[in-house]
Coordinates of C-alpha atoms in Angstrom, one line a residue:
Chain A
M1203 CA 119.4 103.4 91.4
G1204 CA 117.4 106.6 92.2
K1205 CA 120.0 108.6 90.2
T1206 CA 119.6 106.4 87.1
K1207 CA 115.8 106.9 87.2
V1208 CA 116.2 110.6 87.3
F1209 CA 118.7 110.5 84.5
I1210 CA 116.4 108.4 82.3
G1211 CA 113.6 110.7 83.1
I1212 CA 115.5 113.8 82.1
C1213 CA 116.6 112.1 78.9
L1214 CA 113.0 111.3 78.1
I1215 CA 111.8 114.8 78.8
T1216 CA 114.6 116.2 76.6
A1217 CA 113.7 113.7 73.8
L1218 CA 110.1 114.7 74.0
L1219 CA 110.9 118.4 74.0
A1220 CA 113.3 118.0 71.1
T1221 CA 110.8 116.2 68.9
G1222 CA 108.1 118.6 69.9
C1223 CA 110.0 121.7 68.6
G1224 CA 112.6 120.1 66.3
K1225 CA 110.8 121.2 63.2
D1226 CA 111.0 124.8 63.8
E1227 CA 114.5 124.8 65.3
L1228 CA 116.8 127.1 63.3
E1229 CA 120.0 125.8 61.9
P1230 CA 122.9 127.6 63.4
L1231 CA 123.5 129.4 60.1
D1232 CA 120.2 131.2 60.2
A1233 CA 119.3 133.9 62.7
P1234 CA 116.0 135.6 63.7
Y1235 CA 115.2 138.6 61.6
E1236 CA 114.7 141.7 63.7
L1237 CA 111.7 143.6 62.5
N1238 CA 112.0 147.2 63.5
L1239 CA 108.5 148.4 63.8
P1240 CA 107.8 152.2 63.8
V1241 CA 106.7 153.8 67.0
G1242 CA 103.0 153.3 67.5
F1243 CA 102.7 150.1 65.3
P1244 CA 101.3 147.1 67.1
P1245 CA 103.2 143.8 67.1
M1246 CA 102.9 142.2 63.6
P1247 CA 101.2 138.7 63.7
V1248 CA 103.4 136.1 62.1
P1249 CA 102.2 132.5 61.3
V1250 CA 103.6 129.7 63.4
G1251 CA 106.3 127.9 61.2
N1252 CA 107.1 131.0 59.3
E1253 CA 108.8 133.1 61.9
L1254 CA 111.1 135.7 60.3
T1255 CA 114.6 134.7 59.9
V1256 CA 117.5 136.3 58.0
K1257 CA 117.7 133.5 55.3
R1258 CA 113.9 133.2 54.9
V1259 CA 113.7 136.9 54.2
E1260 CA 116.8 136.9 51.9
L1261 CA 115.4 134.0 49.9
G1262 CA 112.0 135.6 49.7
K1263 CA 113.5 138.8 48.3
M1264 CA 115.5 136.9 45.6
L1265 CA 112.2 135.1 44.6
F1266 CA 110.3 138.4 44.5
F1267 CA 112.6 139.7 41.8
D1268 CA 113.0 136.4 39.9
K1269 CA 111.4 136.4 36.5
G1270 CA 111.9 132.7 36.3
M1271 CA 108.6 132.4 38.2
S1272 CA 106.6 133.3 35.0
R1273 CA 106.1 130.9 32.2
D1274 CA 108.3 132.7 29.7
S1275 CA 110.6 134.2 32.3
T1276 CA 109.7 137.8 31.5
V1277 CA 107.7 138.8 34.6
S1278 CA 108.5 138.9 38.3
C1279 CA 106.5 140.0 41.3
G1280 CA 108.6 143.2 41.1
S1281 CA 107.5 143.9 37.5
C1282 CA 104.1 145.0 38.7
H1283 CA 105.1 146.0 42.3
L1284 CA 107.7 148.7 42.0
Q1285 CA 109.6 149.9 45.1
T1286 CA 109.8 153.5 43.9
N1287 CA 106.0 153.5 44.0
A1288 CA 105.7 151.8 47.4
F1289 CA 105.5 148.5 45.4
S1290 CA 102.5 149.5 43.3
D1291 CA 102.5 150.1 39.5
V1292 CA 102.4 153.3 37.6
I1293 CA 99.8 152.2 35.1
A1294 CA 96.1 151.5 35.6
I1295 CA 96.4 147.8 34.7
S1296 CA 99.7 146.1 34.8
S1297 CA 101.0 143.9 32.0
G1298 CA 101.6 140.2 32.6
I1299 CA 103.4 138.0 30.3
E1300 CA 103.1 138.8 26.6
G1301 CA 101.6 142.2 27.7
R1302 CA 98.4 140.6 28.8
K1303 CA 96.0 142.7 31.0
G1304 CA 94.0 141.6 33.9
M1305 CA 91.2 143.8 35.4
R1306 CA 92.7 145.4 38.5
N1307 CA 95.2 148.0 39.5
S1308 CA 98.4 146.6 41.2
P1309 CA 98.0 147.8 44.8
P1310 CA 101.1 148.9 46.9
L1311 CA 102.7 146.3 49.1
F1312 CA 103.6 147.5 52.7
N1313 CA 102.5 146.6 56.3
L1314 CA 101.0 143.5 54.7
G1315 CA 101.4 141.4 57.8
Y1316 CA 98.6 143.4 59.4
H1317 CA 96.0 142.7 56.7
P1318 CA 93.3 140.3 57.8
Y1319 CA 93.0 139.1 54.1
Y1320 CA 94.3 140.0 50.7
F1321 CA 93.1 141.3 47.4
F1322 CA 90.4 143.9 46.7
D1323 CA 87.7 141.3 47.4
G1324 CA 89.4 139.8 50.5
G1325 CA 89.2 136.2 49.1
V1326 CA 92.7 135.1 50.3
P1327 CA 93.5 134.7 54.0
T1328 CA 97.3 134.6 54.1
L1329 CA 100.3 136.0 52.3
E1330 CA 101.5 132.4 51.7
L1331 CA 98.4 131.4 49.8
Q1332 CA 98.3 134.7 48.0
V1333 CA 101.4 133.6 46.0
L1334 CA 99.3 130.9 44.2
A1335 CA 97.3 133.6 42.5
P1336 CA 99.8 135.6 40.4
V1337 CA 101.9 132.6 39.4
Q1338 CA 98.8 130.8 37.9
D1339 CA 96.8 133.7 36.6
V1340 CA 96.7 133.6 32.9
N1341 CA 97.0 137.4 32.8
E1342 CA 100.0 137.6 35.1
M1343 CA 102.6 134.9 35.2
D1344 CA 100.5 132.1 33.5
H1345 CA 102.6 129.4 34.9
D1346 CA 101.8 125.8 36.0
F1347 CA 102.7 125.8 39.7
P1348 CA 104.6 122.5 39.8
L1349 CA 106.6 123.5 36.7
A1350 CA 107.4 126.9 38.2
V1351 CA 108.7 125.2 41.4
E1352 CA 110.6 122.7 39.4
R1353 CA 112.4 125.3 37.4
L1354 CA 113.3 127.5 40.4
A1355 CA 114.5 124.4 42.2
Q1356 CA 117.3 124.0 39.6
N1357 CA 119.0 127.0 41.1
P1358 CA 121.6 125.6 43.6
R1359 CA 121.6 128.8 45.5
Y1360 CA 117.9 128.4 46.2
Q1361 CA 118.4 124.8 47.2
E1362 CA 121.1 125.8 49.6
M1363 CA 119.1 128.6 51.1
A1364 CA 115.9 126.4 51.4
R1365 CA 117.9 124.0 53.5
I1366 CA 119.2 126.7 55.9
A1367 CA 116.0 128.6 56.1
Y1368 CA 113.4 125.8 56.2
N1369 CA 115.5 122.7 56.6
R1370 CA 114.1 121.1 53.5
E1371 CA 114.5 120.9 49.7
F1372 CA 113.2 123.9 47.7
D1373 CA 109.5 123.2 47.0
A1374 CA 106.1 124.9 46.9
F1375 CA 106.2 125.2 50.7
V1376 CA 109.5 127.0 50.7
L1377 CA 108.5 129.3 47.7
T1378 CA 105.2 130.5 49.4
R1379 CA 106.7 130.8 52.8
A1380 CA 109.8 132.7 51.8
L1381 CA 107.8 135.1 49.8
G1382 CA 105.5 135.6 52.7
A1383 CA 108.5 136.2 55.0
F1384 CA 110.0 138.9 52.8
E1385 CA 106.6 140.6 52.3
R1386 CA 106.2 140.9 56.0
T1387 CA 109.4 142.9 56.2
L1388 CA 108.0 145.6 53.9
V1389 CA 107.1 147.8 56.8
S1390 CA 106.4 151.6 56.2
G1391 CA 105.8 154.1 58.9
N1392 CA 108.3 157.0 58.6
S1393 CA 106.5 159.7 56.8
A1394 CA 106.3 163.4 57.7
Y1395 CA 102.9 162.6 59.3
D1396 CA 104.5 159.9 61.4
Q1397 CA 107.3 162.2 62.6
Y1398 CA 104.7 164.9 63.4
N1399 CA 102.7 162.3 65.3
N1400 CA 105.7 161.3 67.3
G1401 CA 106.2 164.8 68.6
Q1402 CA 108.1 166.6 65.9
S1403 CA 105.6 169.3 65.3
S1404 CA 107.6 171.0 62.5
A1405 CA 107.4 167.9 60.3
L1406 CA 104.0 169.0 59.0
N1407 CA 103.4 172.5 57.6
E1408 CA 100.4 174.5 58.6
S1409 CA 98.5 173.5 55.5
A1410 CA 99.1 169.8 56.1
K1411 CA 98.0 170.2 59.7
R1412 CA 94.7 171.8 58.5
G1413 CA 94.4 168.9 56.1
L1414 CA 94.9 166.4 58.9
A1415 CA 92.1 168.0 60.8
L1416 CA 89.8 167.9 57.8
F1417 CA 90.7 164.2 57.2
Q1418 CA 89.6 163.4 60.7
S1419 CA 86.6 165.7 60.8
E1420 CA 83.1 164.3 61.0
R1421 CA 82.2 166.5 58.0
L1422 CA 84.6 164.6 55.6
S1423 CA 84.8 161.4 57.6
C1424 CA 87.8 160.1 55.6
S1425 CA 89.2 158.4 58.8
G1426 CA 85.9 156.7 59.3
C1427 CA 87.0 154.2 56.6
H1428 CA 90.7 155.2 56.3
G1429 CA 91.4 155.1 60.0
G1430 CA 93.9 153.6 62.4
F1431 CA 97.7 153.4 62.2
N1432 CA 97.6 152.0 58.7
F1433 CA 94.8 154.3 57.4
T1434 CA 92.4 151.6 56.7
D1435 CA 89.8 149.5 58.7
Y1436 CA 90.0 146.8 55.9
S1437 CA 86.2 146.9 55.5
F1438 CA 84.5 146.5 52.1
K1439 CA 82.9 149.7 50.9
N1440 CA 81.6 151.4 47.8
N1441 CA 82.9 154.9 47.3
G1442 CA 80.7 155.8 44.3
L1443 CA 83.1 155.6 41.4
A1444 CA 80.3 154.9 38.9
E1445 CA 76.7 154.1 38.6
V1446 CA 77.5 150.7 37.2
Y1447 CA 80.6 148.8 38.0
A1448 CA 82.3 146.5 35.5
D1449 CA 83.9 144.6 38.3
S1450 CA 81.4 143.5 41.0
G1451 CA 84.0 143.3 43.8
R1452 CA 83.4 141.4 47.0
I1453 CA 80.3 139.7 45.8
R1454 CA 82.5 137.5 43.7
V1455 CA 83.7 135.7 46.8
T1456 CA 80.7 135.9 49.1
A1457 CA 77.7 135.9 46.7
V1458 CA 76.0 138.2 49.2
E1459 CA 74.1 140.8 47.4
A1460 CA 75.0 143.4 50.0
D1461 CA 78.6 143.0 48.9
R1462 CA 78.0 143.9 45.3
D1463 CA 80.5 146.6 44.0
K1464 CA 82.3 146.8 47.3
F1465 CA 86.1 146.9 47.5
K1466 CA 88.6 146.6 50.4
V1467 CA 89.3 150.1 51.8
P1468 CA 93.0 150.7 50.8
S1469 CA 95.6 152.1 53.2
L1470 CA 96.5 155.7 52.3
R1471 CA 100.1 155.5 53.4
N1472 CA 102.4 156.5 50.5
V1473 CA 99.3 157.4 48.5
A1474 CA 101.0 160.2 46.7
L1475 CA 103.3 157.5 45.2
T1476 CA 100.7 155.0 44.1
A1477 CA 98.8 156.7 41.2
P1478 CA 96.7 155.8 39.4
Y1479 CA 94.0 155.1 41.9
M1480 CA 91.2 152.8 42.8
H1481 CA 90.7 149.1 42.1
D1482 CA 90.6 149.8 38.3
G1483 CA 93.1 152.6 38.2
S1484 CA 90.4 154.9 36.9
I1485 CA 91.4 158.1 38.7
A1486 CA 94.7 159.4 37.5
S1487 CA 95.8 161.8 40.2
L1488 CA 95.3 162.6 43.8
A1489 CA 93.8 166.0 43.0
Q1490 CA 91.1 164.1 41.0
V1491 CA 90.5 161.8 43.9
V1492 CA 89.8 164.8 46.1
E1493 CA 87.5 166.2 43.4
H1494 CA 85.8 162.8 43.3
Y1495 CA 85.0 162.9 47.1
N1496 CA 84.1 166.5 46.9
S1497 CA 81.5 165.8 44.2
G1498 CA 79.9 163.1 46.3
G1499 CA 80.6 160.5 43.6
A1500 CA 78.2 158.7 41.2
N1501 CA 74.8 157.4 42.2
N1502 CA 75.6 153.8 42.9
P1503 CA 72.9 152.0 45.0
Q1504 CA 75.7 150.5 47.2
K1505 CA 77.4 153.8 47.8
D1506 CA 78.2 154.4 51.5
E1507 CA 76.2 157.2 53.0
R1508 CA 79.3 159.2 54.0
I1509 CA 80.2 159.7 50.4
K1510 CA 78.2 162.9 49.7
P1511 CA 79.0 166.4 48.3
L1512 CA 81.4 168.0 50.7
N1513 CA 81.5 171.6 49.4
L1514 CA 85.2 172.0 50.0
T1515 CA 86.8 175.4 49.4
A1516 CA 89.9 175.6 47.2
Q1517 CA 91.9 176.1 50.3
E1518 CA 90.4 173.1 51.9
K1519 CA 91.1 170.9 48.8
S1520 CA 94.8 172.0 48.8
D1521 CA 95.1 171.4 52.6
L1522 CA 93.7 167.9 52.1
L1523 CA 96.2 167.3 49.3
E1524 CA 99.0 168.7 51.3
F1525 CA 98.2 166.2 54.1
L1526 CA 97.9 163.2 51.7
N1527 CA 101.3 164.1 50.3
A1528 CA 102.7 164.1 53.9
L1529 CA 102.0 160.3 54.0
S1530 CA 104.9 159.4 51.8
D1531 CA 107.7 157.5 53.4
Y1532 CA 110.8 157.9 51.3
E1533 CA 112.9 155.9 53.6
F1534 CA 110.7 153.0 52.6
T1535 CA 110.9 153.6 48.8
T1536 CA 114.6 153.9 48.9
N1537 CA 115.5 151.3 51.4
A1538 CA 118.3 149.1 49.9
A1539 CA 117.1 146.1 52.0
F1540 CA 114.0 145.9 49.7
A1541 CA 115.7 146.8 46.5
E1542 CA 116.4 144.2 43.7
Chain B
M757 CA 114.0 118.5 95.0
K758 CA 115.4 115.2 94.1
S759 CA 112.2 113.4 95.0
I760 CA 110.1 115.8 92.9
I761 CA 112.2 114.9 89.9
N762 CA 111.9 111.3 90.8
N763 CA 108.1 111.5 91.0
L764 CA 108.1 113.4 87.7
S765 CA 110.0 110.7 86.0
L766 CA 107.8 108.0 87.4
L767 CA 104.7 109.9 86.2
L768 CA 106.4 110.2 82.8
F769 CA 107.0 106.4 82.7
A770 CA 103.4 105.8 83.7
F771 CA 102.2 108.1 80.9
V772 CA 104.4 106.4 78.3
A773 CA 103.3 103.0 79.5
I774 CA 99.6 103.9 79.3
V775 CA 100.0 105.4 75.8
S776 CA 101.8 102.4 74.5
T777 CA 99.2 99.9 76.0
T778 CA 96.2 101.8 74.6
S779 CA 97.8 102.0 71.1
C780 CA 98.5 98.2 71.2
E781 CA 95.1 97.2 72.4
K782 CA 93.4 98.4 69.2
D783 CA 95.0 95.7 67.2
H784 CA 93.4 92.9 69.3
D785 CA 90.0 94.5 69.6
H786 CA 88.0 92.9 66.8
D787 CA 87.3 89.5 65.4
G788 CA 89.2 89.7 62.2
T789 CA 89.3 91.8 59.1
G790 CA 88.9 91.7 55.4
H791 CA 90.8 93.8 52.8
M792 CA 88.7 96.1 50.6
H793 CA 89.2 98.4 47.6
I794 CA 86.6 101.0 46.5
Y795 CA 87.0 102.1 42.9
F796 CA 85.4 105.3 41.5
N797 CA 84.6 105.4 37.8
N798 CA 83.1 108.0 35.5
R799 CA 80.5 106.8 33.1
Y800 CA 78.1 108.2 30.5
G801 CA 74.7 106.6 31.1
L802 CA 74.6 103.3 33.2
T803 CA 77.0 101.1 31.2
E804 CA 79.2 103.2 28.9
A805 CA 82.6 104.5 30.2
L806 CA 83.0 108.3 29.9
D807 CA 84.7 109.0 26.5
T808 CA 86.2 112.5 26.3
N809 CA 86.3 112.4 22.5
A810 CA 82.6 111.5 22.1
V811 CA 80.2 114.2 21.0
K812 CA 76.7 113.8 22.5
T813 CA 73.4 115.4 21.7
G814 CA 71.7 117.2 24.5
T815 CA 68.4 119.1 25.0
N816 CA 67.1 121.0 22.0
N817 CA 69.4 119.1 19.7
R818 CA 72.5 120.8 20.9
D819 CA 75.7 118.8 20.7
F820 CA 78.3 118.9 23.5
R821 CA 81.4 117.0 24.7
I822 CA 82.6 116.3 28.2
N823 CA 86.4 117.0 28.5
K824 CA 86.8 116.7 32.2
V825 CA 85.0 115.4 35.3
Q826 CA 86.8 115.4 38.6
Y827 CA 85.7 115.6 42.1
Y828 CA 86.8 115.1 45.8
V829 CA 85.5 112.1 47.8
S830 CA 85.9 112.3 51.5
N831 CA 84.5 111.0 54.8
V832 CA 83.9 107.6 53.2
R833 CA 82.1 105.1 55.5
L834 CA 80.4 101.8 55.4
V835 CA 77.2 101.1 57.3
G836 CA 76.7 97.6 58.7
H837 CA 73.3 96.0 58.7
D838 CA 73.1 96.8 62.4
G839 CA 73.4 100.5 61.6
N840 CA 77.0 100.8 62.8
E841 CA 79.2 103.2 60.7
V842 CA 82.8 102.2 60.0
P843 CA 85.1 105.0 58.7
F844 CA 86.8 103.8 55.5
S845 CA 90.5 104.9 55.2
G846 CA 89.9 108.5 56.2
E847 CA 91.6 109.7 53.1
Y848 CA 90.6 112.5 50.6
L849 CA 90.5 111.2 47.1
L850 CA 90.6 113.3 44.0
V851 CA 88.6 111.3 41.4
K852 CA 90.0 112.1 38.0
T853 CA 88.3 111.9 34.7
N854 CA 89.8 108.6 33.7
G855 CA 92.2 106.0 35.1
V856 CA 92.1 104.2 38.3
N857 CA 90.7 106.1 41.3
E858 CA 90.9 103.9 44.3
L859 CA 90.6 103.9 48.1
E860 CA 91.9 101.0 50.1
M861 CA 91.4 99.7 53.6
E862 CA 93.6 96.8 54.6
E863 CA 91.9 95.9 57.9
L864 CA 88.1 96.4 57.4
P865 CA 86.2 94.8 60.3
T866 CA 84.3 91.7 59.2
G867 CA 80.6 92.0 58.8
H868 CA 77.7 92.5 56.5
Y869 CA 77.7 96.1 55.0
T870 CA 74.5 97.5 53.5
Q871 CA 75.3 101.0 52.7
L872 CA 78.2 103.1 51.4
K873 CA 78.3 106.8 52.3
F874 CA 80.7 109.6 51.3
D875 CA 80.8 113.3 50.8
V876 CA 81.5 115.0 47.5
G877 CA 83.9 117.8 48.5
V878 CA 86.0 118.5 51.7
D879 CA 85.0 119.4 55.2
S880 CA 85.1 123.1 56.1
V881 CA 88.2 122.7 58.4
T882 CA 90.2 121.3 55.5
N883 CA 88.6 123.8 53.1
H884 CA 89.9 126.7 55.1
G885 CA 93.1 125.2 56.3
D886 CA 96.5 126.1 55.0
P887 CA 97.1 123.8 52.1
S888 CA 100.5 125.2 51.2
L889 CA 101.8 122.9 53.9
L890 CA 100.8 119.7 52.0
D891 CA 103.2 117.7 49.9
A892 CA 102.9 118.6 46.3
E893 CA 101.8 115.0 45.5
S894 CA 98.9 115.2 47.9
D895 CA 95.4 115.0 46.3
L896 CA 94.6 118.2 48.3
S897 CA 97.7 120.1 47.3
P898 CA 96.9 123.4 45.6
T899 CA 100.1 123.0 43.8
N900 CA 99.4 119.5 42.4
N901 CA 98.3 120.9 39.1
S902 CA 94.8 119.6 39.2
G903 CA 93.3 123.0 39.2
M904 CA 91.0 122.1 42.1
F905 CA 92.0 125.1 44.3
W906 CA 90.6 128.6 43.8
S907 CA 93.7 130.9 44.1
W908 CA 91.6 134.1 44.3
N909 CA 89.0 132.8 46.7
S910 CA 91.0 130.3 48.8
G911 CA 89.2 127.1 49.0
Y912 CA 88.6 123.9 47.0
I913 CA 86.5 123.2 44.0
F914 CA 84.5 120.2 45.2
F915 CA 83.3 119.1 41.7
M916 CA 84.6 120.2 38.4
A917 CA 83.1 119.4 35.0
E918 CA 84.2 121.0 31.7
G919 CA 83.6 120.6 28.1
L920 CA 82.5 122.1 24.8
V921 CA 79.2 122.9 23.4
D922 CA 77.7 124.0 20.0
T923 CA 77.0 127.7 20.5
N924 CA 75.5 128.5 17.1
A925 CA 72.1 130.0 17.2
T926 CA 70.8 127.2 15.1
P927 CA 72.7 124.1 16.3
N928 CA 74.9 122.8 13.5
G929 CA 76.9 120.1 15.4
T930 CA 80.2 122.0 15.8
V931 CA 81.2 122.1 19.5
D932 CA 82.9 125.5 19.6
G933 CA 82.4 127.1 23.0
P934 CA 83.2 126.1 26.5
W935 CA 80.8 125.0 29.3
I936 CA 82.2 125.1 32.8
F937 CA 80.7 123.7 36.1
H938 CA 82.9 124.5 39.2
V939 CA 81.1 123.7 42.4
G940 CA 82.6 124.5 45.8
T941 CA 82.3 126.4 49.1
D942 CA 81.2 124.9 52.4
S943 CA 77.5 125.0 51.8
Y944 CA 77.9 122.9 48.7
L945 CA 79.3 119.8 50.4
S946 CA 76.9 117.0 49.7
T947 CA 76.6 113.5 51.2
V948 CA 75.9 110.5 49.0
S949 CA 74.4 107.3 50.3
I950 CA 74.1 104.1 48.2
D951 CA 72.7 100.8 49.1
I952 CA 75.2 97.9 48.8
D953 CA 75.2 94.3 49.9
K954 CA 78.8 93.3 50.9
Q955 CA 79.8 90.5 53.1
V956 CA 83.3 90.9 54.5
S957 CA 84.7 87.8 56.1
E958 CA 88.0 87.1 57.7
G959 CA 90.8 87.4 55.1
S960 CA 88.3 88.1 52.2
H961 CA 89.1 90.7 49.6
P962 CA 85.8 92.2 48.3
N963 CA 85.7 95.3 46.1
I964 CA 83.1 98.0 45.6
N965 CA 82.8 99.8 42.2
V966 CA 81.2 103.2 42.4
Y967 CA 79.9 104.8 39.1
L968 CA 79.0 108.4 38.4
N969 CA 76.6 108.7 35.5
T970 CA 77.8 112.0 34.0
A971 CA 74.9 112.1 31.6
A972 CA 72.8 113.0 34.6
L973 CA 74.8 116.3 35.2
F974 CA 72.6 117.9 32.5
S975 CA 69.1 117.3 33.7
N976 CA 67.4 120.7 34.2
V977 CA 70.4 122.3 32.6
D978 CA 70.2 124.0 29.2
L979 CA 73.7 124.3 27.7
G980 CA 72.2 126.4 24.9
G981 CA 70.9 129.0 27.2
A982 CA 72.1 130.7 30.4
D983 CA 73.4 127.4 32.0
V984 CA 76.9 127.5 30.5
I985 CA 79.3 128.6 33.2
T986 CA 79.3 128.5 37.0
M987 CA 82.1 129.2 39.3
T988 CA 79.5 128.7 42.1
M989 CA 79.4 132.3 43.4
N990 CA 78.6 133.9 40.0
N991 CA 75.8 131.5 39.3
M992 CA 74.6 129.7 42.4
D993 CA 71.4 128.7 40.8
L994 CA 73.2 126.6 38.2
A995 CA 75.7 125.3 40.8
T996 CA 72.8 124.1 43.0
R997 CA 71.3 122.2 40.1
V998 CA 74.6 120.6 39.1
K999 CA 75.1 119.6 42.7
T1000 CA 71.7 118.1 42.9
N1001 CA 72.3 116.2 39.7
Y1002 CA 75.6 114.6 40.6
S1003 CA 74.6 113.9 44.2
S1004 CA 71.9 111.5 42.9
A1005 CA 73.8 110.1 40.0
F1006 CA 76.0 107.6 41.9
T1007 CA 75.5 103.9 41.8
A1008 CA 77.6 101.1 43.2
E1009 CA 78.1 97.4 42.8

């Protein structure tokens, strides 16, 4: 009698536990994806329900390079975000379908899982939600979201992978999650600077070491905004690109006057590979960026007080450039796991 | 050890028993129910249905047309003559320009209801939740093709009205340029209260028809001037006037 009760009790507990976590249980065909984070990187936050698995990431990668997502099947995420350039674009304003132009420079994509929000004005809170923007933007893929999903769902391979990865039919949920999963695997942290930082003192030459010291100095205060392991504090700042901005930046999403003409501080990892620069792609080369900061920038009322004439010597400029060049991670830009 | 497991399983039984009794009790709690539908309809004026082909003449002799009026209704409740509020269905309804926009409650407690209240928009928890989890068919799904989700500034458009207006310096009756009112973000949530007089008796099936007078959207708004486009954040002044206008333009019968 007692034994039966215990048995039923255990069954109930098992049943409760099983329903409690059944949704996220992985099919035996799928396996957790091991994210190999570089030394010194904190754990990457991953949303509940979209834990990284091999199939989720694989599906996300296929979708990232699938032109079928755009209305006329000519543009994929990978059209504007090129791996050779740390998933940024080589022109100031990328072309969407039919050569249409938006208003902003395509930013590089790496270490995205650490970002507290997305876009230059920070209006989107998650990678999953970010996917809605390019698909529907008239100047990018210009597609109707349900139609895009419907077309992609015709692909039997996607259907099969959706069932293994998310235990459901291919739909908007699967599309946004899988892209988010793949994007979280785009981790970059093996530049010459990182090797130096991890004890290989010969990884940086003397000029780059002087550049690093300048970068971190109070006089230049680059690391005041571009600080931390990902070289950004994700704050919104104005770095004095012009007296009047055509694009008003963060105020577009907050309507707070203090946010006018402010843009998210970008990471400087891989920066030598991501020209042209700034939200509008208005500065063509890194040397010109250094000249910009050296000049103190234009007289914009919102300009941060740290952007002021620096009086850098020619040697200092080339040291700073040498350091910025040492932030390139070629293992990342040539990693076959991220290639089309 | 064995007795701990025994006690555990007893506790578990007790828990399951309590949960099942409380959930059953609910059904026997009140004196009977009626079955109600609430229909939301767009009108132009107080009697005319909204016609998206009709060209109207606005302030300063400027012609315009309304192509689209859609909005979220949430937190619907009925207030009894004793002041008690009864939540109605708990759903989020996207009211579309035309067609049947209805909410239904099969077991509405009997009583005399004197007020209908609802919010235009969605609460802040829903507004900042993760809507990619929702079924594509849900009225709240950002992928349902209604265009009611801002993809570059995650959140819902609470109220959307769009159309065309005569943009010629001297109005000549050709409606040739767009006007766009997109009102959203948390602080723009508004609550509408309308007096009603509905007796709900056991087994009865009363309906409420709610009407939005879209002509009222344009009071204190000059479509020929600076009041042509608001996405809320870029023109909060216009968004505020539009919100004030629609919030007081609902009637019910």
